[in-house]
Amino acid sequence: MLQTNLPNNELLTPFEKGNGNQTCTYQECIAFYKQLDAQFEEAKLLSYGTTSAGKPIHLLVLSKDKTFEPAQIRKQNKCIYLINNGIHPGEPDGIDASMMLARDVLTKKEMNALLDHAVIIIIPVYNISGMLNRTSYSRANQNGPESYGFRGTAQNYDLNRDFVKCDSYETQTFTEIFRTWQPEIFVDTHVSNGADYQYTMTLIPTQPDKLQPILASYQEKHCCLIYMLP
Ligand SMILES: [Zn+2]
């Protein structure tokens, strides 16, 4: 078990309590965020819309000024930083890492400084029905964890292919969240599914042929990029 500087190891995530090869369940994840909401004034857990699981999408807002309205936050000239997790629940590292990040921002002084000029908002799990569809056998090339969620939703949508067409309940709810908060920075967490990357983290843009031509040209001329769609 990993140790933190929290009294009695409070607020440890299931990942930290486990053997290093386990990821939380949906219920454990939301219970953890509800605990942060209850325990810390700088945290508020909101919920939006619905999904194919019949459950809303949660959104944790971390705000030093305890301002949880996007319009108010804009007036304070703060940057909004959105992290989306579990679009593919079989790639769960971001789900667990975001729980630890939120806790550390709330409990560690040096991490809390991240909120001086920014508000961090976290979608704990985007593909909820996929996360509830938990087995050990749908990602044969991946080295763990012991069990994990499924890539598709209950309606078998791959949400990473639905941002534009918005066929699914999930995307429609995500669009509401995105338009409400209009983040300056959006991070969508994935895992490589068995591919051996040289680096711990890879920044991946969209393919140029999927962009408006001016934007595609800008990306090609001014950015050094790797093209792939995980
Ligand atoms: Zn993925």
PDB file of C-alpha atoms and ligand atoms in Angstrom:
ATOM      1  CA  MET A   1       0.000   0.000   0.000  1.00  0.00           C
ATOM      2  CA  LEU A   2       1.292   3.474  -0.833  1.00  0.00           C
ATOM      3  CA  GLN A   3       1.433   6.011   1.967  1.00  0.00           C
ATOM      4  CA  THR A   4       0.341   9.652   1.998  1.00  0.00           C
ATOM      5  CA  ASN A   5       0.827  12.349   4.584  1.00  0.00           C
ATOM      6  CA  LEU A   6      -2.894  12.281   5.364  1.00  0.00           C
ATOM      7  CA  PRO A   7      -3.934  11.232   8.881  1.00  0.00           C
ATOM      8  CA  ASN A   8      -4.678   7.495   9.042  1.00  0.00           C
ATOM      9  CA  ASN A   9      -4.252   7.293   5.291  1.00  0.00           C
ATOM     10  CA  GLU A  10      -7.637   8.901   4.863  1.00  0.00           C
ATOM     11  CA  LEU A  11      -8.807   9.532   1.342  1.00  0.00           C
ATOM     12  CA  LEU A  12      -6.625   6.906  -0.240  1.00  0.00           C
ATOM     13  CA  THR A  13      -7.938   5.761  -3.591  1.00  0.00           C
ATOM     14  CA  PRO A  14      -8.691   2.074  -4.253  1.00  0.00           C
ATOM     15  CA  PHE A  15      -5.657   2.102  -6.571  1.00  0.00           C
ATOM     16  CA  GLU A  16      -3.385   3.194  -3.706  1.00  0.00           C
ATOM     17  CA  LYS A  17      -4.941   0.732  -1.291  1.00  0.00           C
ATOM     18  CA  GLY A  18      -4.548  -2.134  -3.746  1.00  0.00           C
ATOM     19  CA  ASN A  19      -1.668  -4.073  -5.229  1.00  0.00           C
ATOM     20  CA  GLY A  20      -0.800  -1.530  -7.922  1.00  0.00           C
ATOM     21  CA  ASN A  21      -2.642  -3.479 -10.607  1.00  0.00           C
ATOM     22  CA  GLN A  22      -6.191  -2.509  -9.674  1.00  0.00           C
ATOM     23  CA  THR A  23      -8.467   0.350 -10.643  1.00  0.00           C
ATOM     24  CA  CYS A  24     -11.551   1.640  -8.863  1.00  0.00           C
ATOM     25  CA  THR A  25     -15.121   0.678  -9.678  1.00  0.00           C
ATOM     26  CA  TYR A  26     -17.627   3.326 -10.734  1.00  0.00           C
ATOM     27  CA  GLN A  27     -19.266   3.242  -7.306  1.00  0.00           C
ATOM     28  CA  GLU A  28     -15.926   3.652  -5.507  1.00  0.00           C
ATOM     29  CA  CYS A  29     -14.974   6.520  -7.803  1.00  0.00           C
ATOM     30  CA  ILE A  30     -18.135   8.564  -7.249  1.00  0.00           C
ATOM     31  CA  ALA A  31     -18.130   7.830  -3.505  1.00  0.00           C
ATOM     32  CA  PHE A  32     -14.578   9.210  -3.346  1.00  0.00           C
ATOM     33  CA  TYR A  33     -15.561  12.445  -5.099  1.00  0.00           C
ATOM     34  CA  LYS A  34     -18.652  12.804  -2.886  1.00  0.00           C
ATOM     35  CA  GLN A  35     -16.341  12.570   0.099  1.00  0.00           C
ATOM     36  CA  LEU A  36     -14.141  15.364  -1.288  1.00  0.00           C
ATOM     37  CA  ASP A  37     -17.241  17.483  -1.856  1.00  0.00           C
ATOM     38  CA  ALA A  38     -18.414  16.877   1.729  1.00  0.00           C
ATOM     39  CA  GLN A  39     -15.014  17.471   3.314  1.00  0.00           C
ATOM     40  CA  PHE A  40     -13.581  20.452   1.430  1.00  0.00           C
ATOM     41  CA  GLU A  41     -15.099  23.877   0.769  1.00  0.00           C
ATOM     42  CA  GLU A  42     -12.936  24.305  -2.333  1.00  0.00           C
ATOM     43  CA  ALA A  43     -14.591  21.278  -3.978  1.00  0.00           C
ATOM     44  CA  LYS A  44     -18.072  20.956  -5.393  1.00  0.00           C
ATOM     45  CA  LEU A  45     -19.454  17.913  -7.204  1.00  0.00           C
ATOM     46  CA  LEU A  46     -22.016  18.833  -9.851  1.00  0.00           C
ATOM     47  CA  SER A  47     -23.983  16.554 -12.154  1.00  0.00           C
ATOM     48  CA  TYR A  48     -25.288  17.065 -15.673  1.00  0.00           C
ATOM     49  CA  GLY A  49     -27.792  15.433 -18.014  1.00  0.00           C
ATOM     50  CA  THR A  50     -27.993  11.718 -18.485  1.00  0.00           C
ATOM     51  CA  THR A  51     -26.157   8.805 -20.101  1.00  0.00           C
ATOM     52  CA  SER A  52     -26.975   5.362 -21.502  1.00  0.00           C
ATOM     53  CA  ALA A  53     -26.518   4.084 -17.942  1.00  0.00           C
ATOM     54  CA  GLY A  54     -29.440   6.253 -16.817  1.00  0.00           C
ATOM     55  CA  LYS A  55     -27.042   8.178 -14.591  1.00  0.00           C
ATOM     56  CA  PRO A  56     -25.841  11.782 -14.900  1.00  0.00           C
ATOM     57  CA  ILE A  57     -22.262  12.751 -15.697  1.00  0.00           C
ATOM     58  CA  HIS A  58     -20.553  14.181 -12.634  1.00  0.00           C
ATOM     59  CA  LEU A  59     -18.198  17.157 -12.681  1.00  0.00           C
ATOM     60  CA  LEU A  60     -15.910  18.033  -9.790  1.00  0.00           C
ATOM     61  CA  VAL A  61     -15.044  21.732  -9.599  1.00  0.00           C
ATOM     62  CA  LEU A  62     -11.933  22.763  -7.664  1.00  0.00           C
ATOM     63  CA  SER A  63     -12.030  26.482  -6.944  1.00  0.00           C
ATOM     64  CA  LYS A  64      -9.906  28.330  -4.410  1.00  0.00           C
ATOM     65  CA  ASP A  65     -12.382  31.216  -4.138  1.00  0.00           C
ATOM     66  CA  LYS A  66     -15.251  28.736  -3.715  1.00  0.00           C
ATOM     67  CA  THR A  67     -16.787  30.189  -6.860  1.00  0.00           C
ATOM     68  CA  PHE A  68     -18.506  27.455  -8.806  1.00  0.00           C
ATOM     69  CA  GLU A  69     -20.280  29.488 -11.500  1.00  0.00           C
ATOM     70  CA  PRO A  70     -18.439  29.717 -14.850  1.00  0.00           C
ATOM     71  CA  ALA A  71     -19.528  33.339 -15.430  1.00  0.00           C
ATOM     72  CA  GLN A  72     -18.175  34.393 -12.040  1.00  0.00           C
ATOM     73  CA  ILE A  73     -14.942  32.520 -12.669  1.00  0.00           C
ATOM     74  CA  ARG A  74     -14.486  34.353 -15.994  1.00  0.00           C
ATOM     75  CA  LYS A  75     -14.889  37.686 -14.211  1.00  0.00           C
ATOM     76  CA  GLN A  76     -11.992  36.688 -11.964  1.00  0.00           C
ATOM     77  CA  ASN A  77      -9.926  36.136 -15.110  1.00  0.00           C
ATOM     78  CA  LYS A  78      -9.117  32.560 -14.177  1.00  0.00           C
ATOM     79  CA  CYS A  79      -8.278  29.809 -16.633  1.00  0.00           C
ATOM     80  CA  ILE A  80     -10.605  26.789 -16.708  1.00  0.00           C
ATOM     81  CA  TYR A  81      -8.859  23.454 -17.059  1.00  0.00           C
ATOM     82  CA  LEU A  82     -11.077  20.457 -17.944  1.00  0.00           C
ATOM     83  CA  ILE A  83      -9.950  16.852 -17.487  1.00  0.00           C
ATOM     84  CA  ASN A  84     -12.161  14.129 -18.997  1.00  0.00           C
ATOM     85  CA  ASN A  85     -11.696  10.531 -17.830  1.00  0.00           C
ATOM     86  CA  GLY A  86     -13.010   7.130 -18.787  1.00  0.00           C
ATOM     87  CA  ILE A  87     -14.109   7.812 -22.343  1.00  0.00           C
ATOM     88  CA  HIS A  88     -12.618   4.329 -22.770  1.00  0.00           C
ATOM     89  CA  PRO A  89     -13.005   2.815 -19.278  1.00  0.00           C
ATOM     90  CA  GLY A  90     -10.615  -0.025 -20.097  1.00  0.00           C
ATOM     91  CA  GLU A  91      -7.953   2.719 -20.125  1.00  0.00           C
ATOM     92  CA  PRO A  92      -8.486   3.748 -16.515  1.00  0.00           C
ATOM     93  CA  ASP A  93      -5.204   5.378 -15.449  1.00  0.00           C
ATOM     94  CA  GLY A  94      -6.649   8.874 -15.727  1.00  0.00           C
ATOM     95  CA  ILE A  95      -9.663   7.906 -13.624  1.00  0.00           C
ATOM     96  CA  ASP A  96      -7.431   6.926 -10.704  1.00  0.00           C
ATOM     97  CA  ALA A  97      -4.868   9.678 -11.300  1.00  0.00           C
ATOM     98  CA  SER A  98      -7.530  12.395 -11.302  1.00  0.00           C
ATOM     99  CA  MET A  99      -8.878  11.193  -7.954  1.00  0.00           C
ATOM    100  CA  MET A 100      -5.373  11.490  -6.516  1.00  0.00           C
ATOM    101  CA  LEU A 101      -4.817  14.864  -8.204  1.00  0.00           C
ATOM    102  CA  ALA A 102      -8.060  16.306  -6.802  1.00  0.00           C
ATOM    103  CA  ARG A 103      -7.231  15.084  -3.310  1.00  0.00           C
ATOM    104  CA  ASP A 104      -3.673  16.394  -3.465  1.00  0.00           C
ATOM    105  CA  VAL A 105      -4.794  19.814  -4.738  1.00  0.00           C
ATOM    106  CA  LEU A 106      -7.138  20.012  -1.757  1.00  0.00           C
ATOM    107  CA  THR A 107      -4.723  18.727   0.875  1.00  0.00           C
ATOM    108  CA  LYS A 108      -1.183  19.723  -0.136  1.00  0.00           C
ATOM    109  CA  LYS A 109      -0.112  23.334  -0.029  1.00  0.00           C
ATOM    110  CA  GLU A 110       2.227  23.179  -3.010  1.00  0.00           C
ATOM    111  CA  MET A 111      -0.469  21.503  -5.108  1.00  0.00           C
ATOM    112  CA  ASN A 112      -3.140  23.927  -3.928  1.00  0.00           C
ATOM    113  CA  ALA A 113      -1.142  26.700  -5.599  1.00  0.00           C
ATOM    114  CA  LEU A 114      -2.412  25.294  -8.914  1.00  0.00           C
ATOM    115  CA  LEU A 115      -5.717  26.953  -8.042  1.00  0.00           C
ATOM    116  CA  ASP A 116      -4.228  30.451  -7.692  1.00  0.00           C
ATOM    117  CA  HIS A 117      -4.918  31.275 -11.330  1.00  0.00           C
ATOM    118  CA  ALA A 118      -7.021  28.356 -12.530  1.00  0.00           C
ATOM    119  CA  VAL A 119     -10.141  26.401 -11.773  1.00  0.00           C
ATOM    120  CA  ILE A 120      -9.760  22.674 -12.365  1.00  0.00           C
ATOM    121  CA  ILE A 121     -12.858  20.751 -13.394  1.00  0.00           C
ATOM    122  CA  ILE A 122     -12.833  16.963 -13.620  1.00  0.00           C
ATOM    123  CA  ILE A 123     -15.269  14.526 -15.225  1.00  0.00           C
ATOM    124  CA  PRO A 124     -14.623  11.448 -13.023  1.00  0.00           C
ATOM    125  CA  VAL A 125     -16.094   9.029 -15.573  1.00  0.00           C
ATOM    126  CA  TYR A 126     -17.502   9.894 -18.984  1.00  0.00           C
ATOM    127  CA  ASN A 127     -18.514   6.443 -20.302  1.00  0.00           C
ATOM    128  CA  ILE A 128     -20.378   5.283 -17.196  1.00  0.00           C
ATOM    129  CA  SER A 129     -22.190   2.323 -18.776  1.00  0.00           C
ATOM    130  CA  GLY A 130     -18.870   1.138 -20.201  1.00  0.00           C
ATOM    131  CA  MET A 131     -17.247   1.356 -16.771  1.00  0.00           C
ATOM    132  CA  LEU A 132     -20.112  -0.627 -15.235  1.00  0.00           C
ATOM    133  CA  ASN A 133     -19.533  -3.328 -17.868  1.00  0.00           C
ATOM    134  CA  ARG A 134     -16.461  -4.560 -16.001  1.00  0.00           C
ATOM    135  CA  THR A 135     -14.490  -7.704 -16.892  1.00  0.00           C
ATOM    136  CA  SER A 136     -10.881  -8.899 -17.208  1.00  0.00           C
ATOM    137  CA  TYR A 137     -11.027  -9.989 -20.825  1.00  0.00           C
ATOM    138  CA  SER A 138     -11.842  -7.171 -23.249  1.00  0.00           C
ATOM    139  CA  ARG A 139      -8.295  -5.791 -23.678  1.00  0.00           C
ATOM    140  CA  ALA A 140      -6.097  -8.771 -24.390  1.00  0.00           C
ATOM    141  CA  ASN A 141      -2.973  -6.766 -25.319  1.00  0.00           C
ATOM    142  CA  GLN A 142      -2.945  -4.609 -22.217  1.00  0.00           C
ATOM    143  CA  ASN A 143      -0.791  -5.250 -19.147  1.00  0.00           C
ATOM    144  CA  GLY A 144      -3.456  -4.867 -16.472  1.00  0.00           C
ATOM    145  CA  PRO A 145      -5.290  -3.839 -14.446  1.00  0.00           C
ATOM    146  CA  GLU A 146      -6.918  -7.004 -13.125  1.00  0.00           C
ATOM    147  CA  SER A 147     -10.394  -5.856 -14.155  1.00  0.00           C
ATOM    148  CA  TYR A 148     -11.659  -2.788 -15.956  1.00  0.00           C
ATOM    149  CA  GLY A 149     -14.535  -1.343 -17.938  1.00  0.00           C
ATOM    150  CA  PHE A 150     -15.475  -1.786 -21.591  1.00  0.00           C
ATOM    151  CA  ARG A 151     -14.662   0.572 -24.464  1.00  0.00           C
ATOM    152  CA  GLY A 152     -18.211   0.998 -25.842  1.00  0.00           C
ATOM    153  CA  THR A 153     -21.269   2.366 -24.086  1.00  0.00           C
ATOM    154  CA  ALA A 154     -24.424   0.329 -23.360  1.00  0.00           C
ATOM    155  CA  GLN A 155     -25.494   1.331 -26.876  1.00  0.00           C
ATOM    156  CA  ASN A 156     -22.070   0.297 -28.227  1.00  0.00           C
ATOM    157  CA  TYR A 157     -20.999   3.794 -29.120  1.00  0.00           C
ATOM    158  CA  ASP A 158     -17.305   4.617 -29.077  1.00  0.00           C
ATOM    159  CA  LEU A 159     -17.589   8.086 -27.548  1.00  0.00           C
ATOM    160  CA  ASN A 160     -14.225   9.101 -29.014  1.00  0.00           C
ATOM    161  CA  ARG A 161     -15.900   8.903 -32.431  1.00  0.00           C
ATOM    162  CA  ASP A 162     -19.029  10.829 -31.420  1.00  0.00           C
ATOM    163  CA  PHE A 163     -17.847  14.334 -30.467  1.00  0.00           C
ATOM    164  CA  VAL A 164     -19.069  15.812 -33.754  1.00  0.00           C
ATOM    165  CA  LYS A 165     -22.169  13.773 -34.610  1.00  0.00           C
ATOM    166  CA  CYS A 166     -23.490  13.685 -31.005  1.00  0.00           C
ATOM    167  CA  ASP A 167     -25.577  10.527 -31.443  1.00  0.00           C
ATOM    168  CA  SER A 168     -25.210   9.354 -27.844  1.00  0.00           C
ATOM    169  CA  TYR A 169     -26.734  10.632 -24.622  1.00  0.00           C
ATOM    170  CA  GLU A 170     -23.198  10.918 -23.280  1.00  0.00           C
ATOM    171  CA  THR A 171     -21.985  13.253 -26.026  1.00  0.00           C
ATOM    172  CA  GLN A 172     -25.058  15.429 -25.733  1.00  0.00           C
ATOM    173  CA  THR A 173     -24.408  15.786 -22.005  1.00  0.00           C
ATOM    174  CA  PHE A 174     -20.694  16.399 -22.591  1.00  0.00           C
ATOM    175  CA  THR A 175     -21.555  19.137 -25.074  1.00  0.00           C
ATOM    176  CA  GLU A 176     -23.688  20.822 -22.412  1.00  0.00           C
ATOM    177  CA  ILE A 177     -20.781  20.685 -19.960  1.00  0.00           C
ATOM    178  CA  PHE A 178     -18.264  21.946 -22.532  1.00  0.00           C
ATOM    179  CA  ARG A 179     -20.466  24.833 -23.670  1.00  0.00           C
ATOM    180  CA  THR A 180     -21.278  25.791 -20.098  1.00  0.00           C
ATOM    181  CA  TRP A 181     -17.665  25.872 -18.950  1.00  0.00           C
ATOM    182  CA  GLN A 182     -15.783  26.681 -22.203  1.00  0.00           C
ATOM    183  CA  PRO A 183     -12.409  25.510 -20.890  1.00  0.00           C
ATOM    184  CA  GLU A 184      -9.145  27.039 -22.110  1.00  0.00           C
ATOM    185  CA  ILE A 185      -7.448  23.667 -21.733  1.00  0.00           C
ATOM    186  CA  PHE A 186      -9.062  20.262 -22.299  1.00  0.00           C
ATOM    187  CA  VAL A 187      -7.273  17.025 -21.413  1.00  0.00           C
ATOM    188  CA  ASP A 188      -8.845  13.708 -22.480  1.00  0.00           C
ATOM    189  CA  THR A 189      -7.104  10.805 -20.758  1.00  0.00           C
ATOM    190  CA  HIS A 190      -6.382   7.538 -22.618  1.00  0.00           C
ATOM    191  CA  VAL A 191      -4.023   4.579 -22.259  1.00  0.00           C
ATOM    192  CA  SER A 192      -2.062   3.035 -25.099  1.00  0.00           C
ATOM    193  CA  ASN A 193      -3.664  -0.434 -25.019  1.00  0.00           C
ATOM    194  CA  GLY A 194      -0.437  -2.347 -25.126  1.00  0.00           C
ATOM    195  CA  ALA A 195       1.576  -0.139 -27.468  1.00  0.00           C
ATOM    196  CA  ASP A 196       5.062   0.509 -26.117  1.00  0.00           C
ATOM    197  CA  TYR A 197       5.600   4.259 -26.102  1.00  0.00           C
ATOM    198  CA  GLN A 198       9.036   5.677 -25.463  1.00  0.00           C
ATOM    199  CA  TYR A 199       7.692   8.400 -23.197  1.00  0.00           C
ATOM    200  CA  THR A 200       5.362   8.410 -20.204  1.00  0.00           C
ATOM    201  CA  MET A 201       3.075  10.958 -21.793  1.00  0.00           C
ATOM    202  CA  THR A 202       2.229  11.621 -25.441  1.00  0.00           C
ATOM    203  CA  LEU A 203       0.401  14.707 -26.675  1.00  0.00           C
ATOM    204  CA  ILE A 204      -1.772  13.769 -29.629  1.00  0.00           C
ATOM    205  CA  PRO A 205      -3.644  16.169 -31.905  1.00  0.00           C
ATOM    206  CA  THR A 206      -6.274  15.241 -34.439  1.00  0.00           C
ATOM    207  CA  GLN A 207      -5.386  14.261 -38.011  1.00  0.00           C
ATOM    208  CA  PRO A 208      -5.044  17.287 -40.331  1.00  0.00           C
ATOM    209  CA  ASP A 209      -7.599  15.925 -42.815  1.00  0.00           C
ATOM    210  CA  LYS A 210     -10.241  16.140 -40.117  1.00  0.00           C
ATOM    211  CA  LEU A 211      -9.623  19.842 -39.487  1.00  0.00           C
ATOM    212  CA  GLN A 212     -10.846  22.933 -41.264  1.00  0.00           C
ATOM    213  CA  PRO A 213      -8.102  23.621 -43.898  1.00  0.00           C
ATOM    214  CA  ILE A 214      -6.733  26.820 -42.291  1.00  0.00           C
ATOM    215  CA  LEU A 215      -6.422  25.072 -38.955  1.00  0.00           C
ATOM    216  CA  ALA A 216      -4.879  21.983 -40.584  1.00  0.00           C
ATOM    217  CA  SER A 217      -2.294  24.161 -42.283  1.00  0.00           C
ATOM    218  CA  TYR A 218      -1.498  25.989 -39.057  1.00  0.00           C
ATOM    219  CA  GLN A 219      -1.085  22.693 -37.226  1.00  0.00           C
ATOM    220  CA  GLU A 220       1.239  21.285 -39.879  1.00  0.00           C
ATOM    221  CA  LYS A 221       3.424  24.391 -40.120  1.00  0.00           C
ATOM    222  CA  HIS A 222       3.685  25.345 -36.486  1.00  0.00           C
ATOM    223  CA  CYS A 223       3.369  22.181 -34.443  1.00  0.00           C
ATOM    224  CA  CYS A 224       5.585  19.120 -34.093  1.00  0.00           C
ATOM    225  CA  LEU A 225       3.115  16.315 -33.739  1.00  0.00           C
ATOM    226  CA  ILE A 226       2.376  12.627 -33.808  1.00  0.00           C
ATOM    227  CA  TYR A 227      -0.844  11.711 -35.599  1.00  0.00           C
ATOM    228  CA  MET A 228      -2.947   8.922 -34.272  1.00  0.00           C
ATOM    229  CA  LEU A 229      -6.372   8.297 -32.822  1.00  0.00           C
ATOM    230  CA  PRO A 230      -6.158   6.065 -29.738  1.00  0.00           C
TER     231      PRO A 230
HETATM  232 ZN    ZN B   1      -8.670   5.451 -25.684  1.00  0.00          ZN
END
